[in-house]
mmCIF file of C-alpha atoms in Angstrom:
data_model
loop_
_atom_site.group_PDB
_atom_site.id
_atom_site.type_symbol
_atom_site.label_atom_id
_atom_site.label_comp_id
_atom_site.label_asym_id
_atom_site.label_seq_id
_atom_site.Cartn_x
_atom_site.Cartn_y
_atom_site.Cartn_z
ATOM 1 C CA UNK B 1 14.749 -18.608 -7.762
ATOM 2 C CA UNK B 2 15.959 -15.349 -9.476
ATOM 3 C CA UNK B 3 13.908 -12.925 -9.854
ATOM 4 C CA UNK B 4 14.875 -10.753 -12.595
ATOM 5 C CA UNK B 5 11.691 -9.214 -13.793
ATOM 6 C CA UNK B 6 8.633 -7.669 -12.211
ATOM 7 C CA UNK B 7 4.981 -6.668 -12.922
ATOM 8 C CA UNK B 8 3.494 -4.010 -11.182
ATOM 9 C CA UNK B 9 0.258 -3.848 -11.306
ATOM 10 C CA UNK B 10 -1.572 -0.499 -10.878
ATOM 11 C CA UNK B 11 0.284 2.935 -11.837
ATOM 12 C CA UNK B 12 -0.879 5.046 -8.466
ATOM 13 C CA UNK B 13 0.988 6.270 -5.313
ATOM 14 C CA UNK B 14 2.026 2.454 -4.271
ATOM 15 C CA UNK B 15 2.829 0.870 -7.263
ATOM 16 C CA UNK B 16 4.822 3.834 -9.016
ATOM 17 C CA UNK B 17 6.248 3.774 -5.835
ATOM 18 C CA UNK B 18 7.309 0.064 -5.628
ATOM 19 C CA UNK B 19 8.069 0.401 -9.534
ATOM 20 C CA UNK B 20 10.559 2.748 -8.609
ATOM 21 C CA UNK B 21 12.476 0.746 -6.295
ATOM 22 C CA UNK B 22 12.597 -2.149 -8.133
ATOM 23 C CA UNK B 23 13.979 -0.213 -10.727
ATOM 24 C CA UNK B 24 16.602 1.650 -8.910
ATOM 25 C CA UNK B 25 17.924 -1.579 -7.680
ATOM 26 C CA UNK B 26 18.232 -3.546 -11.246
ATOM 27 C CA UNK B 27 15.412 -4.875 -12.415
ATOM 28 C CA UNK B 28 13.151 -4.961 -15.215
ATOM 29 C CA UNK B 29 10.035 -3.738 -14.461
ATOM 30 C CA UNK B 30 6.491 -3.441 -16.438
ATOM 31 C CA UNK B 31 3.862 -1.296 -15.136
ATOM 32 C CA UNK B 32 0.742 -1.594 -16.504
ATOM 33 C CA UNK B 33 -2.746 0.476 -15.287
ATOM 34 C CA UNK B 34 -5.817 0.224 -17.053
ATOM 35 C CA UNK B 35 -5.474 3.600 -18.887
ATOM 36 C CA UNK B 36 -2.675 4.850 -20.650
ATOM 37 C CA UNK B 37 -3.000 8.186 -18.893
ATOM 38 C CA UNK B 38 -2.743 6.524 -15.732
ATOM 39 C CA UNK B 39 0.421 4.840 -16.440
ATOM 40 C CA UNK B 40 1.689 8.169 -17.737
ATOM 41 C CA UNK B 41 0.499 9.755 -14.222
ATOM 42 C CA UNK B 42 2.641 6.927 -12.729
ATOM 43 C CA UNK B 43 5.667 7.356 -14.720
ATOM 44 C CA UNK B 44 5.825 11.037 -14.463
ATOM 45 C CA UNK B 45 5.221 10.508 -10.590
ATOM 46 C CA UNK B 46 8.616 8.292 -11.031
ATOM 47 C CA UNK B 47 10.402 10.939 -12.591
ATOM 48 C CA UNK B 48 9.699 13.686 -10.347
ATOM 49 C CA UNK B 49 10.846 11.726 -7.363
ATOM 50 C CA UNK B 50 14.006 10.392 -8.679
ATOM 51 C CA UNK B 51 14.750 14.161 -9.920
ATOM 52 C CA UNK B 52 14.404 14.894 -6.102
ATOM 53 C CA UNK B 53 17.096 12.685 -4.870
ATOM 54 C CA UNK B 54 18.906 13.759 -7.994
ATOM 55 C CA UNK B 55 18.865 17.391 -6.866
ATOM 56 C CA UNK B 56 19.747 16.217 -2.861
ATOM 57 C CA UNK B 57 22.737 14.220 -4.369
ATOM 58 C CA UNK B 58 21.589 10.137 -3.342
ATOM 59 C CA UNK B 59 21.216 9.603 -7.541
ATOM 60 C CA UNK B 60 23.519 10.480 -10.492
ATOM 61 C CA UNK B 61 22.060 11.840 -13.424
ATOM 62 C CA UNK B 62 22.865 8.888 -15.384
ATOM 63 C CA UNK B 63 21.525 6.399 -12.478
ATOM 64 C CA UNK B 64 18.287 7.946 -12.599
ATOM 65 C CA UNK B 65 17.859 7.474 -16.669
ATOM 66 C CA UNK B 66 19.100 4.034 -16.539
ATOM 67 C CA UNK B 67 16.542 3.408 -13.763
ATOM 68 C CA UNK B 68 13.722 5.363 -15.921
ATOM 69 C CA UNK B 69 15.049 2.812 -19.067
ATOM 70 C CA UNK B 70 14.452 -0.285 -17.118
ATOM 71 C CA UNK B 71 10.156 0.561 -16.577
ATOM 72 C CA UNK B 72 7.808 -0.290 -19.529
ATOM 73 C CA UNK B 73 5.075 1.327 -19.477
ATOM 74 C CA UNK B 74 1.722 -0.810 -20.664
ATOM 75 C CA UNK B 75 -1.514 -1.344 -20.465
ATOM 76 C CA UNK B 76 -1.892 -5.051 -21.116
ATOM 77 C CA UNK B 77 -1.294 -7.813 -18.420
ATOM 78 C CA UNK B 78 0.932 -9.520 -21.855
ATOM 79 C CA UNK B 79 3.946 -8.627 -19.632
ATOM 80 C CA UNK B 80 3.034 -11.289 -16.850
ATOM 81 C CA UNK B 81 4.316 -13.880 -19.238
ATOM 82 C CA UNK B 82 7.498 -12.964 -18.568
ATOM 83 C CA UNK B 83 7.755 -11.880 -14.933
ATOM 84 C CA UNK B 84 9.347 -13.896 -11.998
ATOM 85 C CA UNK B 85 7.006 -11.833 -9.655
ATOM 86 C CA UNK B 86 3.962 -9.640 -9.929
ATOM 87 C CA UNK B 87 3.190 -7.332 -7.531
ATOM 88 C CA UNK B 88 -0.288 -5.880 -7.321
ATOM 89 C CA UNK B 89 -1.120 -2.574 -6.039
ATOM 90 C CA UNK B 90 -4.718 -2.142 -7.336
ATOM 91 C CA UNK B 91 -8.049 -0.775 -5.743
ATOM 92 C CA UNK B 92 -8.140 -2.440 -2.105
ATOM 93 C CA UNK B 93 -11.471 -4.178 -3.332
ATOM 94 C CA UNK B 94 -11.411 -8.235 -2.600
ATOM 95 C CA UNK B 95 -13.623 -8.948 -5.579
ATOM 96 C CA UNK B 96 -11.231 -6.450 -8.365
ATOM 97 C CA UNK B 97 -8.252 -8.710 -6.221
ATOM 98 C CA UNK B 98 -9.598 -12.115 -6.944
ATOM 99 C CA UNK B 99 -10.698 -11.120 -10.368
ATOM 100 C CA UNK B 100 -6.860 -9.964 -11.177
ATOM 101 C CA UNK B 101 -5.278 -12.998 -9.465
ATOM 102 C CA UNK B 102 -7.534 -15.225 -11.404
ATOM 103 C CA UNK B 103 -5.936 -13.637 -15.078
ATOM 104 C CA UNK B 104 -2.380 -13.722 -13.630
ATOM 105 C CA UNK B 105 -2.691 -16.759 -12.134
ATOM 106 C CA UNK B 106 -3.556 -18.110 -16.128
ATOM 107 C CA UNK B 107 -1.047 -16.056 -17.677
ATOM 108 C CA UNK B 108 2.081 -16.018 -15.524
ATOM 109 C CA UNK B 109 4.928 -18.854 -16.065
ATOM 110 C CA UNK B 110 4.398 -21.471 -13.614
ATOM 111 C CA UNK B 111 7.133 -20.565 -11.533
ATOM 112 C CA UNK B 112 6.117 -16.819 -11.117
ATOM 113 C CA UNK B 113 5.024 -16.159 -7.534
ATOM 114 C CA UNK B 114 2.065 -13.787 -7.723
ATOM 115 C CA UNK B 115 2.199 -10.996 -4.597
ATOM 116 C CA UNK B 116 -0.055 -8.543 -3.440
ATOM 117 C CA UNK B 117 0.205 -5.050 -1.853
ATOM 118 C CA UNK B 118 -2.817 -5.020 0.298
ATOM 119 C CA UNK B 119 -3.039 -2.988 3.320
ATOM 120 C CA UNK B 120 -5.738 -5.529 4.783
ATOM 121 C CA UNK B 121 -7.314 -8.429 3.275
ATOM 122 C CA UNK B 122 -6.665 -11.977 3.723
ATOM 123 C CA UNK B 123 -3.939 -13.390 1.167
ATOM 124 C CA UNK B 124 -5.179 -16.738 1.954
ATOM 125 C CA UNK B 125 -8.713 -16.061 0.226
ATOM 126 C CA UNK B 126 -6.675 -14.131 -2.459
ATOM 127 C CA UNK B 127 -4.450 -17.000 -3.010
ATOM 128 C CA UNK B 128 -7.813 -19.576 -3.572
ATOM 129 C CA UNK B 129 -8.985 -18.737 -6.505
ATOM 130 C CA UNK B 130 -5.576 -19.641 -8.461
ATOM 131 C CA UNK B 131 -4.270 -23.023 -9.036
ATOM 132 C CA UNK B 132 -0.821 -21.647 -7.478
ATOM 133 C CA UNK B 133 -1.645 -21.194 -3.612
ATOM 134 C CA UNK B 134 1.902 -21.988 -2.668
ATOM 135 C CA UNK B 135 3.301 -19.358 -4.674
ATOM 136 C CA UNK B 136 0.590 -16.584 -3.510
ATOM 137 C CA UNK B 137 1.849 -13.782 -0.809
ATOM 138 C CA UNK B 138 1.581 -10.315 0.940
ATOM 139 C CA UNK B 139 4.387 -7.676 0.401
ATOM 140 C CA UNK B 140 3.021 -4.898 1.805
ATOM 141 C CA UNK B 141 5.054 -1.665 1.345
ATOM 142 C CA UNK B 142 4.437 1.425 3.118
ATOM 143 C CA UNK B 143 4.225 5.104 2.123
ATOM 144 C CA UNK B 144 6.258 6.395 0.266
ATOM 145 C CA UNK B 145 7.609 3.284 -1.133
ATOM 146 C CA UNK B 146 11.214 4.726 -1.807
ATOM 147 C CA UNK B 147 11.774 6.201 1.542
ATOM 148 C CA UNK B 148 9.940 3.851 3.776
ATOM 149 C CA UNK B 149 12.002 0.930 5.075
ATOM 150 C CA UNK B 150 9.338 -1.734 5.980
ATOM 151 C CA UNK B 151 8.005 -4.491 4.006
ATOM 152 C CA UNK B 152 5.370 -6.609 5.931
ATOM 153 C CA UNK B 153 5.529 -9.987 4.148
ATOM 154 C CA UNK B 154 2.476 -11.886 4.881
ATOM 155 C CA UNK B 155 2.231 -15.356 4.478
ATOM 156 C CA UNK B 156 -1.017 -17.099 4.090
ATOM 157 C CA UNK B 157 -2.429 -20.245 4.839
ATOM 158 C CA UNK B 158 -0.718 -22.428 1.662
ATOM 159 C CA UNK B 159 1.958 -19.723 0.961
ATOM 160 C CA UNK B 160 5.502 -22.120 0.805
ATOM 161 C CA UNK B 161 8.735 -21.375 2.915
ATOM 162 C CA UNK B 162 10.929 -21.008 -0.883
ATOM 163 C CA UNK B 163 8.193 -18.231 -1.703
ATOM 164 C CA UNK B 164 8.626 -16.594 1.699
ATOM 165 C CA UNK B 165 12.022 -16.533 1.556
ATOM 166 C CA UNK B 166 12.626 -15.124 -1.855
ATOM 167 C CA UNK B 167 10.689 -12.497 -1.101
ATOM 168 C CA UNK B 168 12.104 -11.616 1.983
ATOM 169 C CA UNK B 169 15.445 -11.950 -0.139
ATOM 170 C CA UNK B 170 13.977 -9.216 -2.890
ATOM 171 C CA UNK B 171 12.938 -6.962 -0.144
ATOM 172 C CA UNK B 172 16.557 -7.068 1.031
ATOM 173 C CA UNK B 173 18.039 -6.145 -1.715
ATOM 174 C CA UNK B 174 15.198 -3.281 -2.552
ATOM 175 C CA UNK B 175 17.243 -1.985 0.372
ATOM 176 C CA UNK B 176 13.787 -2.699 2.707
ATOM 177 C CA UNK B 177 13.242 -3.918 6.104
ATOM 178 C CA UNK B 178 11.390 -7.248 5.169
ATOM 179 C CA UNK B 179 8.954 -8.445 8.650
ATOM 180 C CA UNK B 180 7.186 -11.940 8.791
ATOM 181 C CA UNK B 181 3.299 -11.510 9.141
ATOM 182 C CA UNK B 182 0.544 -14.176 9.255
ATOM 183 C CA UNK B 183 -2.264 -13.602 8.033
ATOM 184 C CA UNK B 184 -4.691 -11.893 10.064
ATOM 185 C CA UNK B 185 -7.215 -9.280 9.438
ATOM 186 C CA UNK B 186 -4.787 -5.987 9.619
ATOM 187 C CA UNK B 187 -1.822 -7.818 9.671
ATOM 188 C CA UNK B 188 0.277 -6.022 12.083
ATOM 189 C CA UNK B 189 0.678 -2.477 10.941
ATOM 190 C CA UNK B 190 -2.823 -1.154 10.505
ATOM 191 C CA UNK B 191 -4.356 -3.887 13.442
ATOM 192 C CA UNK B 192 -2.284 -1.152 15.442
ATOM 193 C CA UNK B 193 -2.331 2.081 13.658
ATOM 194 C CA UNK B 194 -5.698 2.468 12.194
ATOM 195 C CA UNK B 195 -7.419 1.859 16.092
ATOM 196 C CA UNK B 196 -5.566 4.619 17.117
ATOM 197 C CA UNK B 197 -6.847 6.538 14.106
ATOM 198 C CA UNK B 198 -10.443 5.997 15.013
ATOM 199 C CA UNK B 199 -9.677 6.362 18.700
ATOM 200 C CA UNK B 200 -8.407 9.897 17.595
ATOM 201 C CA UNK B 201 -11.514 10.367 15.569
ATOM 202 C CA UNK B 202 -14.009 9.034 18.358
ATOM 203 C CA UNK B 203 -12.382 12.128 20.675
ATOM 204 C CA UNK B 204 -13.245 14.963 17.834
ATOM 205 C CA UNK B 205 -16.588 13.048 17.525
ATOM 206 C CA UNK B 206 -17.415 13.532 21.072
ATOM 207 C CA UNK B 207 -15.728 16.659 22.149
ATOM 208 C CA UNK B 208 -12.998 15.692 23.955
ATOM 209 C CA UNK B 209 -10.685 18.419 21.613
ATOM 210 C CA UNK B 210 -10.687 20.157 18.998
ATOM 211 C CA UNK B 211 -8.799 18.414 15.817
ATOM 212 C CA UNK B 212 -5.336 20.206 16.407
ATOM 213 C CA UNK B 213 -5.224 19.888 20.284
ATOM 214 C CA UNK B 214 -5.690 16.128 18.956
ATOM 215 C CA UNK B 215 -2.813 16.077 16.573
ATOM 216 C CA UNK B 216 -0.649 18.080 18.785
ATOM 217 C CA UNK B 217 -1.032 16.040 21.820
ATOM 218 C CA UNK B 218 0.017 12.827 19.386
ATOM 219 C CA UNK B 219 2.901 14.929 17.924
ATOM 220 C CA UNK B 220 3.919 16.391 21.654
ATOM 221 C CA UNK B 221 3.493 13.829 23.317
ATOM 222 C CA UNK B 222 4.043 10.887 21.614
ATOM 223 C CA UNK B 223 6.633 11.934 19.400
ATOM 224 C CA UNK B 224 4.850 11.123 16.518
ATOM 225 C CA UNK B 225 5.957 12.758 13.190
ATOM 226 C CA UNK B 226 2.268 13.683 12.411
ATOM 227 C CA UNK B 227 -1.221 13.613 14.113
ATOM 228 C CA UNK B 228 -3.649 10.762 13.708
ATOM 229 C CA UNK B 229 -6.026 12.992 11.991
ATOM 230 C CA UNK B 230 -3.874 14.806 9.393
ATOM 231 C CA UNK B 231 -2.338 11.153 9.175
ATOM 232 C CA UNK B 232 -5.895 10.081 8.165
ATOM 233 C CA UNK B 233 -6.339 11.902 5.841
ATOM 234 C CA UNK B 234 -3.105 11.469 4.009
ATOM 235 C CA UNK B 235 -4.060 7.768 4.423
ATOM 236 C CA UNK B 236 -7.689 8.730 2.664
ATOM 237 C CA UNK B 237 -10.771 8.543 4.779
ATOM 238 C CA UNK B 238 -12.377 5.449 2.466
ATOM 239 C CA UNK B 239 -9.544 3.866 3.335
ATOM 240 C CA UNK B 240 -9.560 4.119 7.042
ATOM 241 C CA UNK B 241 -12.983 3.073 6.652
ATOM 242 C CA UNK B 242 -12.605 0.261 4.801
ATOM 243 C CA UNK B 243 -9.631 -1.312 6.457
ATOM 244 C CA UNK B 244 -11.720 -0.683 10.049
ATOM 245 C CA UNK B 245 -14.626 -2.452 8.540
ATOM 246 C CA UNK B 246 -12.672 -5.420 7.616
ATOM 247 C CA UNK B 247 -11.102 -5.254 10.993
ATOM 248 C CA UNK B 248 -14.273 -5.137 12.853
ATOM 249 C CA UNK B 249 -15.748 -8.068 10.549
ATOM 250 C CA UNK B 250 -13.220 -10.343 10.719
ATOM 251 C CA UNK B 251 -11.974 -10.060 14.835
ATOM 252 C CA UNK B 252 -15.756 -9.497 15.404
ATOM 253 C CA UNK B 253 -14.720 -7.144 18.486
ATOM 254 C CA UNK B 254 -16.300 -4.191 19.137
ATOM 255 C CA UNK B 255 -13.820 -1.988 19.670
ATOM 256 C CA UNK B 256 -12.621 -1.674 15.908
ATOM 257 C CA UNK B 257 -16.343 -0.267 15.463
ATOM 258 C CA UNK B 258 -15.392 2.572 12.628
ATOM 259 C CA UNK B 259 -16.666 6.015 14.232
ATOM 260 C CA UNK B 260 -19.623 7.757 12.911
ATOM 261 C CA UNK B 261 -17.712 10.716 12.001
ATOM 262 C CA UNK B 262 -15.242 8.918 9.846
ATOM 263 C CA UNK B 263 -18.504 6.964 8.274
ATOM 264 C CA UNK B 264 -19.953 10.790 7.736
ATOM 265 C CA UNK B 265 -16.994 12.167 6.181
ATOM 266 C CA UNK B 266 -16.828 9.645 3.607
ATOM 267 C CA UNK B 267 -20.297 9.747 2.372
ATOM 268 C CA UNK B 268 -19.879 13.382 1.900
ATOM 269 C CA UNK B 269 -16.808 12.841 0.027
ATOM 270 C CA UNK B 270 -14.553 14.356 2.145
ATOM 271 C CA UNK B 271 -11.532 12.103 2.044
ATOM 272 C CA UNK B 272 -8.941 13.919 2.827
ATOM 273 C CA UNK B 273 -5.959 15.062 0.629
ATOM 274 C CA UNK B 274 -6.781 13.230 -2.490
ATOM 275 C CA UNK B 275 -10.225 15.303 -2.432
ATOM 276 C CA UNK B 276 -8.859 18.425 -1.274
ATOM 277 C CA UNK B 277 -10.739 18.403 2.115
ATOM 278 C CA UNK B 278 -10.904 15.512 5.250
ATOM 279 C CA UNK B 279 -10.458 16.889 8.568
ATOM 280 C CA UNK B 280 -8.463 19.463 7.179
ATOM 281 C CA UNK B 281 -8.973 21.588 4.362
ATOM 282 C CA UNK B 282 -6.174 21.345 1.842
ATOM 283 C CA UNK B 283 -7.662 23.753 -0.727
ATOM 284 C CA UNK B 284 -6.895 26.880 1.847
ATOM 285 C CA UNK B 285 -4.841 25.715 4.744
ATOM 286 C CA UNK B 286 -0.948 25.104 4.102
ATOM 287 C CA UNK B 287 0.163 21.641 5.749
#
């Protein structure tokens, strides 16, 4: 199977992102939101980025409109009709996931295999409630989509070895690092990373350092490109929480207990850069 068009669905920081890529490498790509102003937030995100590599020379000027003439914008999910993949990047919420696979599932060609961009939940419960199971997957980019070479694909329960493989293809030629997952609470990048970011969160909590003696032993260290708190909050802190939660519920181990300072900082609304403040404060301090 060819696929030749794609749906993204859901206009923020992922799925411009993934938009983008599929663009740059040839294909036609829809992508819709559920407001036209956040489609147009999406688009424009597109444009400034591909202006960047422009200006750093990885893009010609006439690469970079072609690639901005190959992404519809829209607000309808009409464009699933045509697609030989969707690729959701909504709200990480499993009942907005199973509603949306649900429409797809009814409107997409038979042959369309129907993939989704979360971070954490199961694909096998996602892939239930359509009458395509086989065709159902995880293709889990990471952030920033056109920079970042990993693609966990994550293959659930009923999800078939052509789907797998076509995907894995696609993420091969999106220039990507494509990695076989099963699926598991987590999968294998945040199982790993977002531990460490409540272990990091657990030592501000109770004293152990201050928040950049914590960073800057992780950075020092560890050689880590960033600290597990500023990484948090780049993350967003609802996120963390969330994807801990479902970690904690479905191993049912104790250790993947979220903090209470990371529950705190959420119900305050402190999320982190989205918000303006998490544990740092990005209205007055220059990251």
């Amino acid at each position: 199977m060819a696929i030749k068009e794609v749906m993204v669905i859901g206009a923020g920081q992922m799925g411009s992102g993934i938009a983008q890529v599929c663009a740059m490498h040839g294909l036609e790509v829809a992508l819709q939101d559920i407001a036209p102003e956040f489609v147009a937030r999406g688009f424009s995100r597109i444009e400034e980025s591909l202006a960047r590599i422009v200006k750093k020379g990885g893009l010609s000027e006439s690469a970079s409109r072609e690639t901005l003439a190959r992404i519809t914008q829209t607000t309808s999910l009409d464009a699933v009709a045509s697609a030989d993949l969707v690729i959701e990047a909504a709200v990480e919420k499993m009942d907005i996931k199973k509603s949306l696979f649900m429409q797809l599932d009814g409107l997409a060609k038979s042959d369309a295999i129907l993939a989704t961009n979360t971070s954490s939940l199961p694909i096998t419960e996602i892939a239930a409630v359509t009458s395509r199971p086989e065709r159902v997957i995880g293709m889990h980019f990471m952030n920033p989509v056109p920079v970042m070479k990993l693609v966990e694909v994550i293959r659930g329960l009923q999800t078939s070895e052509e789907t797998y493989r076509v995907v894995s293809d696609l993420a091969r030629t999106l220039g990507k690092t494509p990695v076989e997952v099963h699926d598991y609470p987590g999968f294998i990048s945040n199982r790993i990373l977002l531990p460490m970011i409540n272990e990091a969160i657990y030592c501000l909590y109770e004293g152990v350092a201050d928040r950049d003696a914590i960073d800057t032993v992780m950075k020092l260290g560890m050689n880590h490109p960033m600290g597990p708190l500023q990484l948090a909050d780049f993350i967003g802190l609802d996120t963390c929480l969330s994807i801990m939660e479902i970690l904690h519920e479905g191993l049912g181990d104790s250790k993947y207990r979220p903090c209470p300072l990371l529950r705190k900082y959420v119900a305050a609304g402190w999320l982190g850069k989205k918000s303006g403040r998490g544990f740092y404060d990005y209205r007055v301090e220059a990251k």
